[in-house]
Coordinates of C-alpha atoms in Angstrom, one line a residue:
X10 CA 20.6 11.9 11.0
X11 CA 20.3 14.9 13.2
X12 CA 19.3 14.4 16.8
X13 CA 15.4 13.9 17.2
X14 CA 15.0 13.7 13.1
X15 CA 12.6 10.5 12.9
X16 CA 13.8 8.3 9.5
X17 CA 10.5 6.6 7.3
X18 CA 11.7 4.2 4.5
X19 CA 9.0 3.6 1.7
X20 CA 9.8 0.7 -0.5
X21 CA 7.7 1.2 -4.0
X22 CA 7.0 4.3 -5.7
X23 CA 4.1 4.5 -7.3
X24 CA 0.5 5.0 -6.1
X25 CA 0.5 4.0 -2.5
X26 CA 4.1 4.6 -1.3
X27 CA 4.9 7.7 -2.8
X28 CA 1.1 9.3 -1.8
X29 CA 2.1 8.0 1.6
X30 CA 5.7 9.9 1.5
X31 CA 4.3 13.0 -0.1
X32 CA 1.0 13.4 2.3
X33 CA 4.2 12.1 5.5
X34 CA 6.3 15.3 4.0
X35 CA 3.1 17.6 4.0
X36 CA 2.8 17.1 7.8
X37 CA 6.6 16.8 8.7
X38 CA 9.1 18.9 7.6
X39 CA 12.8 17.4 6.6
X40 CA 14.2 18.6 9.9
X41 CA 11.3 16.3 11.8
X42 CA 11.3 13.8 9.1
X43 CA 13.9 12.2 6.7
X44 CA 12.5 10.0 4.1
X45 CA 13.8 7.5 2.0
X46 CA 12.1 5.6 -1.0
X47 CA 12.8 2.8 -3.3
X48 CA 11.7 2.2 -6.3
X49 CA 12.5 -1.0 -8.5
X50 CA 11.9 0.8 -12.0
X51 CA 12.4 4.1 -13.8
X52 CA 9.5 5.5 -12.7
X53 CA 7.1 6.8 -9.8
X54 CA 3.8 8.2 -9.0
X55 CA 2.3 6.9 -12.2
X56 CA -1.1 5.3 -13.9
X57 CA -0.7 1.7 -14.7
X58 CA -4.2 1.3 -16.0
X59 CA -3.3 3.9 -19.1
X60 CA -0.8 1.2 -20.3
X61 CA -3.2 -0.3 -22.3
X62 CA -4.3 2.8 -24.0
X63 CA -0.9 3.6 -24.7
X64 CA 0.1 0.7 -26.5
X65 CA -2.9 1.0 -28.1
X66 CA -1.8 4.7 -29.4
X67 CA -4.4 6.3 -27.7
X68 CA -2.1 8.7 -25.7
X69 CA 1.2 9.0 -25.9
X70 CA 3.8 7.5 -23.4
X71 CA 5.2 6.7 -20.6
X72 CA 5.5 10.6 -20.0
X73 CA 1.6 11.2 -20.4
X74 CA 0.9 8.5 -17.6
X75 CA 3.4 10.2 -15.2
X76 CA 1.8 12.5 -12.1
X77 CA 5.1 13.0 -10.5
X78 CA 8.5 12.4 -11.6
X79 CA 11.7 11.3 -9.1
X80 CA 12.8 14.3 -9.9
X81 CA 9.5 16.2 -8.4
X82 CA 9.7 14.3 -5.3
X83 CA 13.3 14.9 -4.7
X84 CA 12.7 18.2 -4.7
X85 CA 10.4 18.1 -2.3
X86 CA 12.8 17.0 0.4
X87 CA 12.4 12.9 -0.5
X88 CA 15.3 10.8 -0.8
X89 CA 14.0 8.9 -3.8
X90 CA 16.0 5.8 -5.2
X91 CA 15.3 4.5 -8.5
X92 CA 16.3 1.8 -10.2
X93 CA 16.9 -0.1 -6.7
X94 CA 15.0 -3.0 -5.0
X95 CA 14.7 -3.9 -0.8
X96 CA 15.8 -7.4 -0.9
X97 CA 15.3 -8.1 2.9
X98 CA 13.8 -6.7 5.8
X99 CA 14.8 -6.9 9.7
X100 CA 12.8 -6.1 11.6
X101 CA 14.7 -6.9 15.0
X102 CA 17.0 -4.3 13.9
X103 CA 15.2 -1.8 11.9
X104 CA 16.4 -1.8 8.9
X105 CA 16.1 -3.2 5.0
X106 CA 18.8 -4.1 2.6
X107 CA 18.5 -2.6 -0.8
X108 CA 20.3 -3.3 -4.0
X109 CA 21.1 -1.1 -6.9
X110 CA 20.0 -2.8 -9.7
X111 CA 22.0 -1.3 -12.1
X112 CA 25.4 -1.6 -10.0
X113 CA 24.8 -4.9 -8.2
X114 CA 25.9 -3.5 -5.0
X115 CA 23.8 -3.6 -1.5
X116 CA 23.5 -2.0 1.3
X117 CA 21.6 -1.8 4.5
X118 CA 19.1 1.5 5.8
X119 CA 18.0 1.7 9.1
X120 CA 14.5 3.4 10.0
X121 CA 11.8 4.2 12.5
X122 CA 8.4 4.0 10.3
X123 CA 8.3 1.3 7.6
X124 CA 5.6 1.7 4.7
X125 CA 5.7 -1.1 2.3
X126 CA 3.9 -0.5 -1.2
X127 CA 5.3 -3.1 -3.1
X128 CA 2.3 -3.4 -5.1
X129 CA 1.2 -6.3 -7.3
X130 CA 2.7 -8.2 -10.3
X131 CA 1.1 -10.4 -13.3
X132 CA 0.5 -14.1 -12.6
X133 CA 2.8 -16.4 -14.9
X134 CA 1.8 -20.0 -14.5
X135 CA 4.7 -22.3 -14.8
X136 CA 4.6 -23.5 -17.9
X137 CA 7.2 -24.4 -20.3
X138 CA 8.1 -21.2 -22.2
X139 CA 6.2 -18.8 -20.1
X140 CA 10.0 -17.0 -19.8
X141 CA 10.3 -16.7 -23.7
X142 CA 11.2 -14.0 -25.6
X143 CA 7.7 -12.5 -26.7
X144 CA 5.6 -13.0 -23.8
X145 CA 4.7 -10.5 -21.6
X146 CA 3.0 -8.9 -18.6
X147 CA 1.8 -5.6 -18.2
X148 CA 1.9 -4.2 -15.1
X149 CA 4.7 -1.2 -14.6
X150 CA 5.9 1.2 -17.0
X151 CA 8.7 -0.2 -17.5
X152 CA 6.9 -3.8 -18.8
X153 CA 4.9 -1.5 -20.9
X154 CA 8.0 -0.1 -22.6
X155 CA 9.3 -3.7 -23.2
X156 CA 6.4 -4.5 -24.7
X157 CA 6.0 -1.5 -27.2
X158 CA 9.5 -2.2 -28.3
X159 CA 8.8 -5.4 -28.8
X160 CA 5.7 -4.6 -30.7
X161 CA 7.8 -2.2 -32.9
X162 CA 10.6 -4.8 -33.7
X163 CA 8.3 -7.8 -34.1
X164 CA 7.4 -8.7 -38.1
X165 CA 4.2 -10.5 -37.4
X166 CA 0.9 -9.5 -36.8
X167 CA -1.1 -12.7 -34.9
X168 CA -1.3 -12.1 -31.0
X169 CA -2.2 -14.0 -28.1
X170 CA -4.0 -12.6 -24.9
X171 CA -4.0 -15.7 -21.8
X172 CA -7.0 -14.0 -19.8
X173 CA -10.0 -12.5 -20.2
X174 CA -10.3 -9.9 -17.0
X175 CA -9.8 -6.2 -17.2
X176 CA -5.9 -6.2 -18.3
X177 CA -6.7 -9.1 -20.8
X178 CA -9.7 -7.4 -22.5
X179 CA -8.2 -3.9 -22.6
X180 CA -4.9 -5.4 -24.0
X181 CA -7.2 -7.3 -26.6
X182 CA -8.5 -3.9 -27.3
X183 CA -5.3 -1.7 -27.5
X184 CA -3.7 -5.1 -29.9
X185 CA -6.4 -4.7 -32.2
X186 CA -5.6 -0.8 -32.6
X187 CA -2.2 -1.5 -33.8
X188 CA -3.0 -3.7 -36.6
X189 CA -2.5 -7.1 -34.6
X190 CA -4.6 -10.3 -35.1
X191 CA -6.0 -11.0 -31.7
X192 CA -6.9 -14.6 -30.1
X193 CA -7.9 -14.4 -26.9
X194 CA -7.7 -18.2 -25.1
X195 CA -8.9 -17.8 -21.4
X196 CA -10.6 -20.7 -18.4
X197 CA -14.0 -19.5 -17.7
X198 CA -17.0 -19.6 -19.5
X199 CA -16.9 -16.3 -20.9
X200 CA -15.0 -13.7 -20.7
X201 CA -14.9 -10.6 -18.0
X202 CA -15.0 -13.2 -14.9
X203 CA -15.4 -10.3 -12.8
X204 CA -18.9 -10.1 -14.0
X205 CA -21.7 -13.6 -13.6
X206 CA -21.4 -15.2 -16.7
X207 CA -24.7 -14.0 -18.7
X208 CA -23.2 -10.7 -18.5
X209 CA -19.8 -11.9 -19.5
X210 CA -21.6 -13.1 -22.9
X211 CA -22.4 -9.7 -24.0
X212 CA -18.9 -8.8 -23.4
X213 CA -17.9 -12.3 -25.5
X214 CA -19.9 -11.4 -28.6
X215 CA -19.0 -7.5 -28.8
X216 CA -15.9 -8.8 -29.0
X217 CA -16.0 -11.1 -31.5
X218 CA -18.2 -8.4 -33.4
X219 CA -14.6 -5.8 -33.3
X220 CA -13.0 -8.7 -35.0
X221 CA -11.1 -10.3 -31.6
X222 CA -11.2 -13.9 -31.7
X223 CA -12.3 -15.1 -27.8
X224 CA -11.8 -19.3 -27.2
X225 CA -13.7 -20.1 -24.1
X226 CA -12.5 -22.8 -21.2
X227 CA -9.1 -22.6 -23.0
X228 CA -6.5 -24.0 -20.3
X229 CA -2.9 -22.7 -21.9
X230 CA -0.3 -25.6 -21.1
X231 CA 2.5 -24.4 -23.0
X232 CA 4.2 -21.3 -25.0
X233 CA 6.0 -22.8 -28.1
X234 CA 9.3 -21.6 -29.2
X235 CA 11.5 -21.2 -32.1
X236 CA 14.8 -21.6 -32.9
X237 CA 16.3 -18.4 -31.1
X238 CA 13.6 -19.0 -28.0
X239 CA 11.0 -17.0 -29.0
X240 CA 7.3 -17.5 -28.7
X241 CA 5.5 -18.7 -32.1
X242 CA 2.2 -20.4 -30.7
X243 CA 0.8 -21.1 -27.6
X244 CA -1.4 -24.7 -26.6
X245 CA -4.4 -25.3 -25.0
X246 CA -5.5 -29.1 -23.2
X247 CA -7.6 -29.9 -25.6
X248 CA -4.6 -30.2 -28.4
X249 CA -5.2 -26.6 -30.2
X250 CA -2.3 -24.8 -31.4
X251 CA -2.6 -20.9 -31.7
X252 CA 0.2 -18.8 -33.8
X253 CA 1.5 -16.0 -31.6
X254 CA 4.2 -13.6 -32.9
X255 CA 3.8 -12.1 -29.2
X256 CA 1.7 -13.3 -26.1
X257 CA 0.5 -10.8 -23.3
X258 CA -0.5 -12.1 -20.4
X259 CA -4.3 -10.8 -18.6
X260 CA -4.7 -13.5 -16.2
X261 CA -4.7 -11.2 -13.6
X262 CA -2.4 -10.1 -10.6
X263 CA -1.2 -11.1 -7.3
X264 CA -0.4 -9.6 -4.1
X265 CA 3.7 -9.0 -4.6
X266 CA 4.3 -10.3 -0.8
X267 CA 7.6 -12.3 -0.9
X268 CA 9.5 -9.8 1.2
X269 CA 6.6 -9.7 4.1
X270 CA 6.1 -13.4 4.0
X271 CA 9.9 -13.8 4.6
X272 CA 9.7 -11.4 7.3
X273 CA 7.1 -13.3 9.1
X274 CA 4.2 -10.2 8.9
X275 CA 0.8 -11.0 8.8
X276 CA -0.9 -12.3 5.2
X277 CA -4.5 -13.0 4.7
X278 CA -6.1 -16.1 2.0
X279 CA -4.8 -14.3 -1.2
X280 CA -1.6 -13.3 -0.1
X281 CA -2.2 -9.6 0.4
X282 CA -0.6 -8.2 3.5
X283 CA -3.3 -7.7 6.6
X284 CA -3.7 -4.1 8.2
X285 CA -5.9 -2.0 10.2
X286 CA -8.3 0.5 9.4
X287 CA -5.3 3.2 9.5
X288 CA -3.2 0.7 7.5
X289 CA -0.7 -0.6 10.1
X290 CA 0.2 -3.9 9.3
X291 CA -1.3 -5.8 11.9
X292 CA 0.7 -6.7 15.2
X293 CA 3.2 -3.8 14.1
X294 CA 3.3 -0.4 15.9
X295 CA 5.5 1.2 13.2
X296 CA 4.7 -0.9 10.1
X297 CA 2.2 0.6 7.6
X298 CA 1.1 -1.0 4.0
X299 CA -0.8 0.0 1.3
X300 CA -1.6 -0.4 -2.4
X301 CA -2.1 -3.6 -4.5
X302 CA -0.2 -5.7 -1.5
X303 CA -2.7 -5.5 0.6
X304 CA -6.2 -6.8 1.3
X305 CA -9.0 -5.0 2.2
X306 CA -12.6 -5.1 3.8
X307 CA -15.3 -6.0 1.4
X308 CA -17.9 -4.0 3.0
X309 CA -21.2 -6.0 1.3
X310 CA -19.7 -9.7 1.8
X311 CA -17.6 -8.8 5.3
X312 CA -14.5 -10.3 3.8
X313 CA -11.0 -9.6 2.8
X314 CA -10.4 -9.2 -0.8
X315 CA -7.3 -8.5 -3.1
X316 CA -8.5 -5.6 -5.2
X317 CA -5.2 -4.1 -7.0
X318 CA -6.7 -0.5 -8.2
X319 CA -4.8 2.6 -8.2
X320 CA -7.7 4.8 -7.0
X321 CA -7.5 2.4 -3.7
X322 CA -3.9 2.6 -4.0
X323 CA -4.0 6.7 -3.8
X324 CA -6.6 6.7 -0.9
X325 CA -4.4 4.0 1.0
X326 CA -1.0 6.5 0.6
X327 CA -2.8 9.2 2.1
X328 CA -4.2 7.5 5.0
X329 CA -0.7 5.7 5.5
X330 CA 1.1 9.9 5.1
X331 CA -1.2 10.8 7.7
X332 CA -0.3 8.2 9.9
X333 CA 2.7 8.6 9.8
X334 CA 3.1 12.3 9.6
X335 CA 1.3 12.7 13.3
X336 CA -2.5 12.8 12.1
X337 CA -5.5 11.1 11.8
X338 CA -7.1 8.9 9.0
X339 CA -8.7 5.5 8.4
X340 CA -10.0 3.2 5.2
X341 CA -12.9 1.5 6.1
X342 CA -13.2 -0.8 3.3
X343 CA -14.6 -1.3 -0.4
X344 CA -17.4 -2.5 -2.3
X345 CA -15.7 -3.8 -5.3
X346 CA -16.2 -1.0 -7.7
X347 CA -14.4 -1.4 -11.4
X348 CA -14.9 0.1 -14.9
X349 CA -13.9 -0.6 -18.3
X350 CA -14.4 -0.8 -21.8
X351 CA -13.5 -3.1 -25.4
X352 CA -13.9 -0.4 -28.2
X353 CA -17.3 1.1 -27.8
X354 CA -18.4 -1.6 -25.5
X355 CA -18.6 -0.1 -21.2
X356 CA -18.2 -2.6 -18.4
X357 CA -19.0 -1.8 -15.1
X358 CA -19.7 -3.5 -11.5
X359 CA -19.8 -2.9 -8.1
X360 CA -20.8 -5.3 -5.0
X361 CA -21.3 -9.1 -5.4
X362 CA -21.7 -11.5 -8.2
X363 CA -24.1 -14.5 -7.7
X364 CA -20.7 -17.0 -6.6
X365 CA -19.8 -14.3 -4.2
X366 CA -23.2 -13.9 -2.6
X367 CA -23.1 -17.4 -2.3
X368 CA -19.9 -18.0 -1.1
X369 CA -20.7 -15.9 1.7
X370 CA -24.1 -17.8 2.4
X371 CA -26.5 -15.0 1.0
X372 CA -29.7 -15.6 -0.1
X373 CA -30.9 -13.4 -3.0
X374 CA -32.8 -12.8 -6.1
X375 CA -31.7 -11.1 -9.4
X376 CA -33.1 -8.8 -11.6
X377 CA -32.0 -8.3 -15.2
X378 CA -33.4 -5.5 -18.0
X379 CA -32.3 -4.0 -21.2
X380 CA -32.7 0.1 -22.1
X381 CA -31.2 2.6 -23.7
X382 CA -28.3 5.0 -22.2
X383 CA -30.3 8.4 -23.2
X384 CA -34.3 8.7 -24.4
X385 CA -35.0 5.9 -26.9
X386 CA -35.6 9.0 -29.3
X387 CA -32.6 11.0 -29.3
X388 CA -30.0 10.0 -31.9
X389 CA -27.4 7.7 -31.2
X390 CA -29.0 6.0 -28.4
X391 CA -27.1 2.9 -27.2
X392 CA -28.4 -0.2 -25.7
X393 CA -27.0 -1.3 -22.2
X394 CA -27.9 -4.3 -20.0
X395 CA -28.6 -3.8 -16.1
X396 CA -28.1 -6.6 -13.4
X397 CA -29.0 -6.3 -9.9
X398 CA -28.9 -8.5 -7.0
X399 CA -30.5 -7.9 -3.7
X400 CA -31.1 -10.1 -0.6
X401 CA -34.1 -12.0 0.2
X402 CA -36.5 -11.1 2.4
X403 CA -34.5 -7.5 4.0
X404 CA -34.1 -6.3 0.1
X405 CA -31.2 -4.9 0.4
X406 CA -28.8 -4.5 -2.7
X407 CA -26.1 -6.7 -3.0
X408 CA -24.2 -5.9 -6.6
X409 CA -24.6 -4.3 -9.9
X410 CA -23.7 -5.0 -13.5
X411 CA -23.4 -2.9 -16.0
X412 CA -22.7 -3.7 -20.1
X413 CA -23.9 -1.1 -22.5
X414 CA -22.7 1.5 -25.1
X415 CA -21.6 5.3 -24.4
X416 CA -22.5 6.6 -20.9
X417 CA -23.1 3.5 -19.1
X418 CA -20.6 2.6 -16.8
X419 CA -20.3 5.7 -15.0
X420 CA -24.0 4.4 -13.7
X421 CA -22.4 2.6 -11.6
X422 CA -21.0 4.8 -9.4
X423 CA -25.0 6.1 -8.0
X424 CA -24.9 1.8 -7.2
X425 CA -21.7 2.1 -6.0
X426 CA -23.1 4.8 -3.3
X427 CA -26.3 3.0 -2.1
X428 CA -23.8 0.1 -1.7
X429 CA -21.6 2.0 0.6
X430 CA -24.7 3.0 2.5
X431 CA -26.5 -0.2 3.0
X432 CA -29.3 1.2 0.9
X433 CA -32.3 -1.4 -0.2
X434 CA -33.9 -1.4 -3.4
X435 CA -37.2 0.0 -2.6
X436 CA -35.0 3.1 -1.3
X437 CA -32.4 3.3 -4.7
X438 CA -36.0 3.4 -6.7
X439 CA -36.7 6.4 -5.0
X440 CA -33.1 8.4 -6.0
X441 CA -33.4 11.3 -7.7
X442 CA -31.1 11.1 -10.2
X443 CA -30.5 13.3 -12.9
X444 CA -32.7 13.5 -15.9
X445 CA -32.6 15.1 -19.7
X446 CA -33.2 13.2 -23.0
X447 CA -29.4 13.3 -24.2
X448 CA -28.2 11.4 -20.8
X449 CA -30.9 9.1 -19.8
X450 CA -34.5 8.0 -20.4
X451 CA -37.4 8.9 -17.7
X452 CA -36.7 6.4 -15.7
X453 CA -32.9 5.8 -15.8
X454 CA -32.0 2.1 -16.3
X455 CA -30.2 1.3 -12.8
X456 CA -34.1 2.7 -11.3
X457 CA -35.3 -0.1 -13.9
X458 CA -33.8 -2.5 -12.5
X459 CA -34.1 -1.8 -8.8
X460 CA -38.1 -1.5 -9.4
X461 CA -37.8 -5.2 -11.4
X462 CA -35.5 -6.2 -7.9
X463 CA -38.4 -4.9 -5.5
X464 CA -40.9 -7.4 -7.2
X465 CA -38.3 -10.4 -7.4
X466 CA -38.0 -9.7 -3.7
X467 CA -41.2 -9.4 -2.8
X468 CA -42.5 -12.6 -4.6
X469 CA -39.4 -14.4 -3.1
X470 CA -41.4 -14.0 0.1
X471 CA -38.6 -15.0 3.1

């Protein structure tokens, strides 16, 4: 490299690492800066969570989910390498091998700045058959093209979701669209754990309303296989046997760490690589992560927490670029704020759940009302549920859930704020939020709930 030209490496490109190389390029030109990326699949800079709508023919794919293509980043001065995985890192000497995956040969790339985005990948339990033919998690593009051939080529129509979170319910969704028979077999007591479990059994009987089949405290020990080794049931504990012409797996994700544990860097309870507020891996002057590897402040419970979401993933790049690229930027934290939906059904949250306010030794009360998403008059007005939890005694909020019909879960996000700012519930009931008959009733159902959480608080006393 020329003399006084600093080298970043970026391994991963998608969310995270290639933000943090594009925002790095903004700030440095190639002549100050010469960056390398790699990249394990076919593809960068792209929206894992519009998998499920793709295989569920709702847009069309992979290109649709695409923001930037290798080829877009390579023109823009970044040395981008698909199709090639960092197999080691030293970090005595600077450098990381890499191995083209396609050629099987390896080789080592020195650098100065390090930014590891190596993102997260599905849990597979070990089980006996979990590496059958037919069974699959969704995660990168390139799983998602695997499963849609697979879906394509497969003659039966019975499938089998293990999980019940966000990718298994949005799966269960998009399987249902194509025609499939769906069961889906997951631990808890209902589904959506992300949510306390009263809200999880509105979720549970909308979906078995659509026609999804949903087996509660169903504990999979083992995919069955046929002849050629492909999946044809999957068991439970208690002796069930479920038909499965393909099995996706929504159990959730995990920090994918393996490369930074072997390297000795820092990792927090959940595996997630540990930073600072700027994202430098902890202890490391030139070593900067990002993404769904990492963990990050909870600001409501004052913890770490593993939260794998791409708009995190996007913030964390651009913090990281600047960083790197000679300027200033921080992430302060999160407050646990997710979306989704099962056919006409919206989920939302944001802060704590009961276990999590307890886990952390909070005291609180709860609040829980039914409404409407627009005036009770106007046609087509949905029902949606409200939870709220705020602390004893000091009032101040805590979480929010939201289940409901069209137009709730965006609701959320005016929670999401009063989170961030440490707002009580005497001061959210005083928000003036947005009012007509086609988007929300007089008083708008999160205000509902926050005055019905300023009673419970004050008649919980201290």
């Amino acid at each position: 490299m020329a003399n006084g030209t600093e080298r970043l490496v970026v391994v991963g490109g998608d969310a995270a690492g290639m933000s943090a190389a594009s925002q790095a390029r903004r700030l440095r030109g190639p002549a100050e800066l010469e960056i390398t990326a790699f990249e394990r699949g076919h593809f960068t800079s792209y929206s894992a969570c519009g998998i499920p709508y793709w295989i569920g023919g709702l847009v069309d794919g992979p290109e649709q989910l695409i923001a930037r293509t290798p080829e877009e980043h390579r023109a823009r001065d970044i040395d981008l390498r698909t199709r090639t995985e960092v197999v080691e890192l030293d970090l005595a000497g600077q450098r990381v091998r890499a191995r083209d995956l396609d050629s099987g040969s390896e080789y080592w790339t020195e650098y100065d700045k390090l930014v590891l985005a190596t993102g997260a990948r599905p849990v597979r339990p070990r089980l006996p058959g979990i590496g059958a033919h037919g069974v699959h998690g969704v995660q990168t593009l390139d799983d998602g093209q695997r499963l849609m051939a697979d879906l394509e080529r497969t003659a039966g129509r019975r499938a089998v979701v293990v999980g019940a979170g966000y990718i298994g319910v949005e799966m269960a969704e998009a399987l249902l669209g194509r025609g499939f028979e769906v069961t889906v077999l997951h631990r808890g007591e209902q589904p959506m754990s992300t949510l306390d479990p009263d809200m999880g059994g509105l979720v549970h009987s909308a979906m078995n309303r659509m026609g999804i089949r949903t087996v509660a405290r169903a504990e999979v020990t083992q995919i069955l296989t046929d002849g050629e080794g492909r999946a044809r049931a999957v068991t439970t504990a208690a002796g069930e046997e479920y038909p499965a012409d393909v099995v996706v797996l929504g159990i959730g994700v995990e920090p994918r760490t393996a490369l930074a544990r072997a390297a000795g860097l820092p990792l927090g309870e959940s595996g997630g690589l540990l930073t600072d507020l700027s994202m430098r891996v902890r202890g490391h002057e030139n070593i900067w992560s990002g993404g769904d590897c990492v963990e990050v402040l909870d600001l409501v419970s004052g913890r770490m927490r593993h939260i794998a979401l791409g708009t995190h993933a996007n913030k964390h790049g651009q913090v990281i670029g600047s960083g790197v690229g000679g300027g200033y930027a921080t992430f302060p934290g999160v407050v646990g704020t997710a979306v989704s939906k099962v056919c006409d059904l919206e989920i939302a949250r944001t802060g704590l759940r009961e276990r999590d306010a307890l886990a952390v030794g909070l005291r609180f009360v709860t609040a829980t009302i039914s409404s409407t998403n627009t005036a009770g008059y106007y046609p087509d007005a949905a029902e949606m549920t409200v939870k709220m939890l705020a602390e004893r005694r000091t009032g101040r909020l805590l979480g929010v859930q939201i289940v409901g019909g069209a137009g709730s879960a965006k609701r959320v996000d005016a929670a999401a704020v009063a989170l961030t700012a440490g707002m009580t519930v005497d001061q959210l009931v005083t928000l003036d939020l947005g009012y007509a008959p086609p988007f929300s009733p007089v008083w708008d159902p999160v205000l509902v709930a926050a005055r019905k959480a300023v009673t419970a608080v004050r008649a919980a006393g201290v």
